[in-house]
Amino acid sequence: MYFPECSRRMALASLHGFILLLISPYFQTINAAEDFKVIGPDQPVIAVLGEDVVLPCHLFPAISAEHMQVSWLQTITNVIVHQYENGIDQNQHQISEYRGRTVFIKNYISCGSVSLRISNIGFNDEGPYTCYFQSDTYYEEAIVQLKVAVLGSVPSISVNEHQDKEISVLCQSEGWFPEPEVTWRHENGQSLTPASETETEKHNGLFNIKTSLQRTNQYGRISCHIRNVILNQEKESAISIPAVFYQRVSRWMVSLTLILVSVIIPCGLLVVLAVYHLKKERQEKENLSAQLANLPADNAKLTADYEMLTVEKKSLRTELEWRRCCSYAVDVTLEDPGTAHPMLLVSEDQKSVSVGPRQNLPDNPERFDIRDGVLGCQSFTSGRHYWEVQVGEASFWILGVCKDSLRNNGGSKVYLGDGHWTVRLWEEEYSTLTSPEIPLSLRERPQAVGIFLDYEAGQVSLYNLNDKSLLHTFTSTFTETLRPFFSTDTTLRIRPVASWE
């Protein structure tokens, strides 16, 4: 008597299986669509003509892409720039213009982060690139913009011509891209209007600049500034105009007066006086031209210029060190919220962190539960590595590196003991988090900070990217795995690095 009930159950089971078979493709599509997203930088990547550049790209969430197909394409033409599949490069279809110029950087491919290095950048490389990921069941892409820029020569500034109570100052510079901004300034900071439109001449794709300024009864130091708007850098030259240029009476006026009274003065004497004044005027102009060519001449000015040159040389040396660091740029991302402090919110692209309401998160022995800290996804056991962080107007932040093992004690030792190499801003004061702390003196408040790690040399250096000055260099001996460290009371964002290789 149980056979009818058994048959009914079997029929229901068959019906359920048939329904699941019909709707399973629908669920597979939903799951595939939720597999991953491809994230590129939110700002254009800047490259310097003739140098190398790194285009970053990564997956969210941070899953491994080792067994995916990864392609870099020129977005407009859709041609292959570089392709990776089955664990190796597959460049048989690579466009000829990029052969031998691309390197696929897969150091952090297990975290879903890949980058493309392009060497010997030219004008034709500028434009959008597509970063394309494809798994067995799903594909996604992101666009990365590349801009090319060149910083031209230091402007040459000189007096083009001068007459009574009026001079013309000429400023010239070569080798800019794109077309730069040009401004004149007085020593009091006032902007000055050029005498005519700035002339630009394009040669081999680069812009040459020529601009002039008329000055009447005005003296002092004036400067010519030429600025690359993409690199946000400028070069300037200055010249000092002495008051003596405007403190003389025209010899021509004297000669004219003598002619007008010629009816009174004997003709021979008049000619002698006129010749005398004309010769004196010519000699004065020659002397003034020599003075201008040899400015500055006084000892005080020479001393000031020497001191300025010494400061500029030191600043240039630091900037060259910073540019060397940029050649070791890595694509750093933040770890997922599993280890971040409960009050820190990590963005979807894992590039920024901000403070929000305390989240009700499950217990995790690796979580930073004492201080507002989060680590980078990448870990370092050798080599040189550089990344940049936008700090903006944050009133509190801590940046640097720490031992990976510190996560196992709730992160407290990142502030209280050994195993960290970090700089802190707190209550408008900058210092190292060492024992004792070392106060840091800055020329200007940084809007962004660069961090450079040289593992073998045992050095961690932090730079103020406003003026490319060095904040501090830590020295130690590294024997454990290190990770980037971030902490703030507002928002921090990891930004792309402009390549200076």
mmCIF file of C-alpha atoms in Angstrom, residues 13-320:
data_model
loop_
_atom_site.group_PDB
_atom_site.id
_atom_site.type_symbol
_atom_site.label_atom_id
_atom_site.label_comp_id
_atom_site.label_asym_id
_atom_site.label_seq_id
_atom_site.Cartn_x
_atom_site.Cartn_y
_atom_site.Cartn_z
ATOM 1 C CA ALA A 13 11.372 14.829 -7.571
ATOM 2 C CA SER A 14 11.451 14.504 -11.349
ATOM 3 C CA LEU A 15 9.441 17.696 -11.718
ATOM 4 C CA HIS A 16 11.781 19.595 -9.398
ATOM 5 C CA GLY A 17 14.816 18.369 -11.355
ATOM 6 C CA PHE A 18 13.251 19.442 -14.648
ATOM 7 C CA ILE A 19 12.552 22.934 -13.307
ATOM 8 C CA LEU A 20 16.126 23.306 -12.001
ATOM 9 C CA LEU A 21 17.462 22.184 -15.394
ATOM 10 C CA LEU A 22 15.419 24.890 -17.133
ATOM 11 C CA ILE A 23 16.461 27.759 -14.857
ATOM 12 C CA SER A 24 20.115 26.779 -14.199
ATOM 13 C CA PRO A 25 21.469 28.758 -17.208
ATOM 14 C CA TYR A 26 19.775 31.830 -15.794
ATOM 15 C CA PHE A 27 21.541 31.458 -12.450
ATOM 16 C CA GLN A 28 24.845 30.732 -14.180
ATOM 17 C CA THR A 29 24.536 33.995 -16.095
ATOM 18 C CA ILE A 30 23.905 35.917 -12.896
ATOM 19 C CA ASN A 31 26.888 34.301 -11.160
ATOM 20 C CA ALA A 32 29.134 34.913 -14.155
ATOM 21 C CA ALA A 33 28.098 38.563 -14.305
ATOM 22 C CA GLU A 34 29.110 38.912 -10.685
ATOM 23 C CA ASP A 35 32.494 37.194 -11.066
ATOM 24 C CA PHE A 36 34.744 40.283 -11.176
ATOM 25 C CA LYS A 37 35.183 43.856 -12.302
ATOM 26 C CA VAL A 38 38.228 45.366 -14.012
ATOM 27 C CA ILE A 39 39.509 48.579 -12.416
ATOM 28 C CA GLY A 40 41.926 51.049 -13.995
ATOM 29 C CA PRO A 41 43.340 54.328 -12.601
ATOM 30 C CA ASP A 42 40.792 57.139 -12.240
ATOM 31 C CA GLN A 43 43.324 59.679 -13.558
ATOM 32 C CA PRO A 44 45.317 59.630 -16.812
ATOM 33 C CA VAL A 45 48.767 58.023 -16.623
ATOM 34 C CA ILE A 46 51.472 60.568 -17.511
ATOM 35 C CA ALA A 47 54.479 59.528 -19.611
ATOM 36 C CA VAL A 48 57.578 61.532 -20.534
ATOM 37 C CA LEU A 49 58.620 61.418 -24.197
ATOM 38 C CA GLY A 50 61.418 58.883 -24.801
ATOM 39 C CA GLU A 51 61.111 57.282 -21.349
ATOM 40 C CA ASP A 52 59.155 54.269 -20.032
ATOM 41 C CA VAL A 53 55.662 54.156 -18.542
ATOM 42 C CA VAL A 54 53.661 51.594 -16.545
ATOM 43 C CA LEU A 55 49.908 51.198 -17.172
ATOM 44 C CA PRO A 56 48.235 49.608 -14.089
ATOM 45 C CA CYS A 57 45.075 47.481 -14.011
ATOM 46 C CA HIS A 58 43.537 45.073 -11.477
ATOM 47 C CA LEU A 59 40.509 42.931 -10.641
ATOM 48 C CA PHE A 60 37.894 43.524 -7.970
ATOM 49 C CA PRO A 61 37.627 41.501 -5.843
ATOM 50 C CA ALA A 62 41.361 40.681 -5.737
ATOM 51 C CA ILE A 63 41.188 37.198 -7.282
ATOM 52 C CA SER A 64 43.998 35.436 -9.135
ATOM 53 C CA ALA A 65 44.275 36.049 -12.894
ATOM 54 C CA GLU A 66 47.049 33.503 -13.475
ATOM 55 C CA HIS A 67 44.829 31.270 -15.626
ATOM 56 C CA MET A 68 42.929 34.027 -17.415
ATOM 57 C CA GLN A 69 43.567 35.629 -20.790
ATOM 58 C CA VAL A 70 44.780 39.221 -20.269
ATOM 59 C CA SER A 71 45.039 41.555 -23.251
ATOM 60 C CA TRP A 72 46.116 45.179 -23.653
ATOM 61 C CA LEU A 73 44.638 46.855 -26.741
ATOM 62 C CA GLN A 74 44.670 50.272 -28.374
ATOM 63 C CA THR A 75 41.080 51.284 -27.706
ATOM 64 C CA ILE A 76 40.518 53.329 -30.887
ATOM 65 C CA THR A 77 42.046 50.855 -33.388
ATOM 66 C CA ASN A 78 41.401 47.718 -31.268
ATOM 67 C CA VAL A 79 44.843 46.312 -32.198
ATOM 68 C CA ILE A 80 46.788 44.090 -29.795
ATOM 69 C CA VAL A 81 49.535 45.833 -27.818
ATOM 70 C CA HIS A 82 50.328 42.834 -25.571
ATOM 71 C CA GLN A 83 48.609 39.530 -24.757
ATOM 72 C CA TYR A 84 49.036 36.965 -21.959
ATOM 73 C CA GLU A 85 47.386 33.519 -21.805
ATOM 74 C CA ASN A 86 48.022 30.104 -20.236
ATOM 75 C CA GLY A 87 50.770 31.551 -18.044
ATOM 76 C CA ILE A 88 52.923 32.932 -20.889
ATOM 77 C CA ASP A 89 53.022 35.905 -23.279
ATOM 78 C CA GLN A 90 51.177 35.309 -26.579
ATOM 79 C CA ASN A 91 52.364 38.103 -28.870
ATOM 80 C CA GLN A 92 52.150 36.512 -32.293
ATOM 81 C CA HIS A 93 49.379 38.994 -33.159
ATOM 82 C CA GLN A 94 51.040 42.001 -31.524
ATOM 83 C CA ILE A 95 51.112 45.141 -33.687
ATOM 84 C CA SER A 96 54.618 45.791 -35.061
ATOM 85 C CA GLU A 97 54.940 49.277 -33.494
ATOM 86 C CA TYR A 98 55.072 47.678 -30.021
ATOM 87 C CA ARG A 99 57.320 44.677 -30.678
ATOM 88 C CA GLY A 100 60.247 44.679 -28.280
ATOM 89 C CA ARG A 101 58.790 47.655 -26.377
ATOM 90 C CA THR A 102 56.287 45.985 -24.002
ATOM 91 C CA VAL A 103 56.707 43.942 -20.835
ATOM 92 C CA PHE A 104 53.792 42.276 -19.017
ATOM 93 C CA ILE A 105 54.359 42.747 -15.267
ATOM 94 C CA LYS A 106 52.716 39.874 -13.383
ATOM 95 C CA ASN A 107 54.444 40.068 -9.973
ATOM 96 C CA TYR A 108 51.044 40.445 -8.260
ATOM 97 C CA ILE A 109 48.852 38.526 -10.706
ATOM 98 C CA SER A 110 47.783 36.246 -7.861
ATOM 99 C CA CYS A 111 46.087 39.338 -6.349
ATOM 100 C CA GLY A 112 44.482 40.172 -9.708
ATOM 101 C CA SER A 113 46.896 43.038 -10.357
ATOM 102 C CA VAL A 114 48.705 43.332 -13.702
ATOM 103 C CA SER A 115 50.599 46.154 -15.376
ATOM 104 C CA LEU A 116 52.014 46.842 -18.821
ATOM 105 C CA ARG A 117 55.381 48.556 -19.239
ATOM 106 C CA ILE A 118 55.894 50.396 -22.540
ATOM 107 C CA SER A 119 59.408 51.643 -23.291
ATOM 108 C CA ASN A 120 60.642 54.576 -25.403
ATOM 109 C CA ILE A 121 57.333 56.439 -25.359
ATOM 110 C CA GLY A 122 56.497 58.455 -28.513
ATOM 111 C CA PHE A 123 53.746 60.895 -29.440
ATOM 112 C CA ASN A 124 51.805 58.123 -31.235
ATOM 113 C CA ASP A 125 51.523 56.159 -27.977
ATOM 114 C CA GLU A 126 49.216 58.780 -26.458
ATOM 115 C CA GLY A 127 45.549 57.838 -26.150
ATOM 116 C CA PRO A 128 43.219 55.293 -24.486
ATOM 117 C CA TYR A 129 44.197 51.648 -23.846
ATOM 118 C CA THR A 130 41.849 48.770 -23.019
ATOM 119 C CA CYS A 131 42.770 46.360 -20.211
ATOM 120 C CA TYR A 132 40.827 43.127 -20.973
ATOM 121 C CA PHE A 133 40.400 40.077 -18.691
ATOM 122 C CA GLN A 134 38.688 36.847 -19.781
ATOM 123 C CA SER A 135 38.026 33.732 -17.720
ATOM 124 C CA ASP A 136 36.336 30.503 -18.880
ATOM 125 C CA THR A 137 32.852 31.920 -18.353
ATOM 126 C CA TYR A 138 33.152 35.702 -18.238
ATOM 127 C CA TYR A 139 35.077 38.721 -19.515
ATOM 128 C CA GLU A 140 35.361 42.381 -18.510
ATOM 129 C CA GLU A 141 37.505 45.405 -19.434
ATOM 130 C CA ALA A 142 38.554 48.901 -18.336
ATOM 131 C CA ILE A 143 39.975 51.942 -20.120
ATOM 132 C CA VAL A 144 43.360 53.469 -19.155
ATOM 133 C CA GLN A 145 44.217 56.921 -20.552
ATOM 134 C CA LEU A 146 47.858 57.684 -21.427
ATOM 135 C CA LYS A 147 49.099 61.264 -21.871
ATOM 136 C CA VAL A 148 52.561 62.193 -23.166
ATOM 137 C CA ALA A 149 54.385 65.281 -21.882
ATOM 138 C CA VAL A 150 57.798 66.926 -22.184
ATOM 139 C CA LEU A 151 59.386 69.524 -19.922
ATOM 140 C CA GLY A 152 61.273 72.029 -22.088
ATOM 141 C CA SER A 153 64.482 73.941 -21.545
ATOM 142 C CA VAL A 154 65.136 76.581 -18.881
ATOM 143 C CA PRO A 155 64.020 79.904 -20.407
ATOM 144 C CA SER A 156 66.696 82.317 -21.582
ATOM 145 C CA ILE A 157 65.857 85.921 -20.720
ATOM 146 C CA SER A 158 67.607 89.010 -22.088
ATOM 147 C CA VAL A 159 67.131 92.673 -23.010
ATOM 148 C CA ASN A 160 66.238 92.675 -26.683
ATOM 149 C CA GLU A 161 66.553 96.442 -27.210
ATOM 150 C CA HIS A 162 66.366 99.593 -25.128
ATOM 151 C CA GLN A 163 65.673 103.259 -25.788
ATOM 152 C CA ASP A 164 65.073 106.225 -23.572
ATOM 153 C CA LYS A 165 62.732 105.294 -20.701
ATOM 154 C CA GLU A 166 61.654 102.035 -22.403
ATOM 155 C CA ILE A 167 63.167 98.553 -22.712
ATOM 156 C CA SER A 168 62.057 95.279 -24.328
ATOM 157 C CA VAL A 169 62.793 91.992 -22.494
ATOM 158 C CA LEU A 170 62.796 88.734 -24.488
ATOM 159 C CA CYS A 171 62.108 85.225 -23.083
ATOM 160 C CA GLN A 172 62.709 82.047 -25.137
ATOM 161 C CA SER A 173 62.503 78.300 -24.430
ATOM 162 C CA GLU A 174 62.455 75.104 -26.518
ATOM 163 C CA GLY A 175 61.187 71.515 -26.438
ATOM 164 C CA TRP A 176 57.738 71.580 -24.711
ATOM 165 C CA PHE A 177 54.749 69.285 -25.113
ATOM 166 C CA PRO A 178 51.884 69.971 -25.032
ATOM 167 C CA GLU A 179 51.872 73.735 -25.672
ATOM 168 C CA PRO A 180 52.749 75.312 -22.279
ATOM 169 C CA GLU A 181 51.368 78.280 -20.348
ATOM 170 C CA VAL A 182 53.550 81.427 -20.305
ATOM 171 C CA THR A 183 53.386 84.176 -17.651
ATOM 172 C CA TRP A 184 55.493 87.211 -16.678
ATOM 173 C CA ARG A 185 55.721 88.345 -13.040
ATOM 174 C CA HIS A 186 57.161 91.281 -11.128
ATOM 175 C CA GLU A 187 59.134 90.662 -7.938
ATOM 176 C CA ASN A 188 56.051 91.732 -5.919
ATOM 177 C CA GLY A 189 54.080 88.838 -7.461
ATOM 178 C CA GLN A 190 52.095 91.002 -9.880
ATOM 179 C CA SER A 191 51.327 89.386 -13.247
ATOM 180 C CA LEU A 192 52.596 91.381 -16.230
ATOM 181 C CA THR A 193 51.089 91.559 -19.707
ATOM 182 C CA PRO A 194 53.372 90.613 -22.639
ATOM 183 C CA ALA A 195 53.984 93.219 -25.324
ATOM 184 C CA SER A 196 52.543 90.905 -27.995
ATOM 185 C CA GLU A 197 51.044 87.450 -28.409
ATOM 186 C CA THR A 198 53.383 84.631 -27.422
ATOM 187 C CA GLU A 199 54.896 83.006 -30.512
ATOM 188 C CA THR A 200 54.892 79.191 -30.668
ATOM 189 C CA GLU A 201 56.689 77.137 -33.295
ATOM 190 C CA LYS A 202 56.298 73.369 -33.553
ATOM 191 C CA HIS A 203 59.455 71.442 -34.444
ATOM 192 C CA ASN A 204 59.575 67.612 -34.467
ATOM 193 C CA GLY A 205 56.324 67.603 -32.505
ATOM 194 C CA LEU A 206 57.684 69.899 -29.763
ATOM 195 C CA PHE A 207 56.780 73.529 -29.056
ATOM 196 C CA ASN A 208 59.349 76.354 -29.045
ATOM 197 C CA ILE A 209 58.278 79.520 -27.181
ATOM 198 C CA LYS A 210 59.156 83.201 -27.704
ATOM 199 C CA THR A 211 57.568 86.053 -25.743
ATOM 200 C CA SER A 212 58.541 89.672 -25.035
ATOM 201 C CA LEU A 213 57.685 92.324 -22.448
ATOM 202 C CA GLN A 214 57.818 96.124 -22.729
ATOM 203 C CA ARG A 215 58.855 98.097 -19.612
ATOM 204 C CA THR A 216 58.512 101.873 -19.204
ATOM 205 C CA ASN A 217 59.725 103.709 -16.096
ATOM 206 C CA GLN A 218 59.603 100.450 -14.107
ATOM 207 C CA TYR A 219 62.580 98.655 -12.624
ATOM 208 C CA GLY A 220 63.356 95.717 -10.323
ATOM 209 C CA ARG A 221 63.359 91.935 -10.770
ATOM 210 C CA ILE A 222 61.022 90.414 -13.364
ATOM 211 C CA SER A 223 60.672 86.726 -14.206
ATOM 212 C CA CYS A 224 59.408 84.608 -17.101
ATOM 213 C CA HIS A 225 57.519 81.402 -16.165
ATOM 214 C CA ILE A 226 56.763 78.539 -18.590
ATOM 215 C CA ARG A 227 54.537 75.758 -17.207
ATOM 216 C CA ASN A 228 53.608 72.261 -18.436
ATOM 217 C CA VAL A 229 49.969 71.838 -17.365
ATOM 218 C CA ILE A 230 50.028 68.022 -17.561
ATOM 219 C CA LEU A 231 53.184 67.521 -15.479
ATOM 220 C CA ASN A 232 52.175 70.507 -13.298
ATOM 221 C CA GLN A 233 55.775 71.709 -13.396
ATOM 222 C CA GLU A 234 57.303 74.951 -14.602
ATOM 223 C CA LYS A 235 60.688 76.482 -15.365
ATOM 224 C CA GLU A 236 61.576 80.133 -14.893
ATOM 225 C CA SER A 237 64.302 82.690 -15.427
ATOM 226 C CA ALA A 238 64.603 86.201 -14.001
ATOM 227 C CA ILE A 239 66.485 89.428 -14.690
ATOM 228 C CA SER A 240 66.933 92.631 -12.675
ATOM 229 C CA ILE A 241 66.432 96.004 -14.375
ATOM 230 C CA PRO A 242 68.370 98.798 -12.559
ATOM 231 C CA ALA A 243 66.759 102.179 -11.899
ATOM 232 C CA VAL A 244 69.606 103.900 -13.726
ATOM 233 C CA PHE A 245 67.898 102.987 -16.993
ATOM 234 C CA TYR A 246 65.133 105.494 -16.250
ATOM 235 C CA GLN A 247 67.080 108.179 -14.384
ATOM 236 C CA ARG A 248 68.671 110.036 -17.233
ATOM 237 C CA VAL A 249 67.618 112.876 -19.536
ATOM 238 C CA SER A 250 67.734 112.202 -23.252
ATOM 239 C CA ARG A 251 70.806 113.694 -24.941
ATOM 240 C CA TRP A 252 68.603 114.159 -27.970
ATOM 241 C CA MET A 253 66.457 116.601 -25.971
ATOM 242 C CA VAL A 254 69.583 118.552 -25.066
ATOM 243 C CA SER A 255 70.665 118.655 -28.690
ATOM 244 C CA LEU A 256 67.206 119.782 -29.771
ATOM 245 C CA THR A 257 67.264 122.600 -27.224
ATOM 246 C CA LEU A 258 70.627 123.740 -28.530
ATOM 247 C CA ILE A 259 69.294 123.826 -32.073
ATOM 248 C CA LEU A 260 66.279 125.892 -31.030
ATOM 249 C CA VAL A 261 68.511 128.550 -29.470
ATOM 250 C CA SER A 262 70.970 128.534 -32.326
ATOM 251 C CA VAL A 263 70.071 132.109 -33.152
ATOM 252 C CA ILE A 264 71.781 133.155 -29.916
ATOM 253 C CA ILE A 265 74.733 130.763 -29.751
ATOM 254 C CA PRO A 266 77.470 131.010 -32.394
ATOM 255 C CA CYS A 267 77.085 128.246 -35.010
ATOM 256 C CA GLY A 268 80.526 126.724 -34.462
ATOM 257 C CA LEU A 269 80.030 126.379 -30.713
ATOM 258 C CA LEU A 270 76.565 124.883 -31.286
ATOM 259 C CA VAL A 271 77.972 122.160 -33.548
ATOM 260 C CA VAL A 272 80.696 121.335 -30.998
ATOM 261 C CA LEU A 273 78.166 121.051 -28.162
ATOM 262 C CA ALA A 274 75.760 118.941 -30.241
ATOM 263 C CA VAL A 275 78.540 116.510 -31.223
ATOM 264 C CA TYR A 276 79.688 116.330 -27.593
ATOM 265 C CA HIS A 277 76.235 115.416 -26.313
ATOM 266 C CA LEU A 278 75.613 112.845 -29.071
ATOM 267 C CA LYS A 279 78.933 111.108 -28.332
ATOM 268 C CA LYS A 280 78.183 111.147 -24.606
ATOM 269 C CA GLU A 281 74.774 109.573 -25.224
ATOM 270 C CA ARG A 282 76.287 106.810 -27.365
ATOM 271 C CA GLN A 283 78.893 106.075 -24.688
ATOM 272 C CA GLU A 284 76.209 105.987 -21.977
ATOM 273 C CA LYS A 285 74.121 103.503 -23.935
ATOM 274 C CA GLU A 286 77.152 101.262 -24.414
ATOM 275 C CA ASN A 287 77.933 101.414 -20.677
ATOM 276 C CA LEU A 288 74.341 100.610 -19.743
ATOM 277 C CA SER A 289 74.261 97.656 -22.158
ATOM 278 C CA ALA A 290 77.455 96.331 -20.551
ATOM 279 C CA GLN A 291 75.882 96.730 -17.081
ATOM 280 C CA LEU A 292 72.817 94.809 -18.167
ATOM 281 C CA ALA A 293 74.891 92.012 -19.698
ATOM 282 C CA ASN A 294 76.858 91.611 -16.465
ATOM 283 C CA LEU A 295 73.973 91.859 -13.977
ATOM 284 C CA PRO A 296 74.149 91.265 -11.057
ATOM 285 C CA ALA A 297 77.415 93.066 -10.244
ATOM 286 C CA ASP A 298 77.318 93.893 -6.548
ATOM 287 C CA ASN A 299 78.695 91.524 -3.915
ATOM 288 C CA ALA A 300 75.443 91.256 -1.977
ATOM 289 C CA LYS A 301 73.589 90.115 -5.070
ATOM 290 C CA LEU A 302 76.360 87.640 -5.952
ATOM 291 C CA THR A 303 76.249 86.206 -2.428
ATOM 292 C CA ALA A 304 72.469 85.832 -2.605
ATOM 293 C CA ASP A 305 72.698 84.152 -6.004
ATOM 294 C CA TYR A 306 75.376 81.740 -4.723
ATOM 295 C CA GLU A 307 73.216 80.783 -1.740
ATOM 296 C CA MET A 308 70.211 80.320 -4.017
ATOM 297 C CA LEU A 309 72.288 78.147 -6.358
ATOM 298 C CA THR A 310 73.408 75.977 -3.435
ATOM 299 C CA VAL A 311 69.789 75.454 -2.341
ATOM 300 C CA GLU A 312 68.725 74.726 -5.915
ATOM 301 C CA LYS A 313 71.525 72.153 -6.329
ATOM 302 C CA LYS A 314 70.447 70.384 -3.138
ATOM 303 C CA SER A 315 66.808 70.485 -4.248
ATOM 304 C CA LEU A 316 67.760 69.150 -7.684
ATOM 305 C CA ARG A 317 69.753 66.297 -6.130
ATOM 306 C CA THR A 318 66.728 65.312 -4.012
ATOM 307 C CA GLU A 319 64.406 65.524 -7.016
ATOM 308 C CA LEU A 320 66.739 63.299 -9.056
#
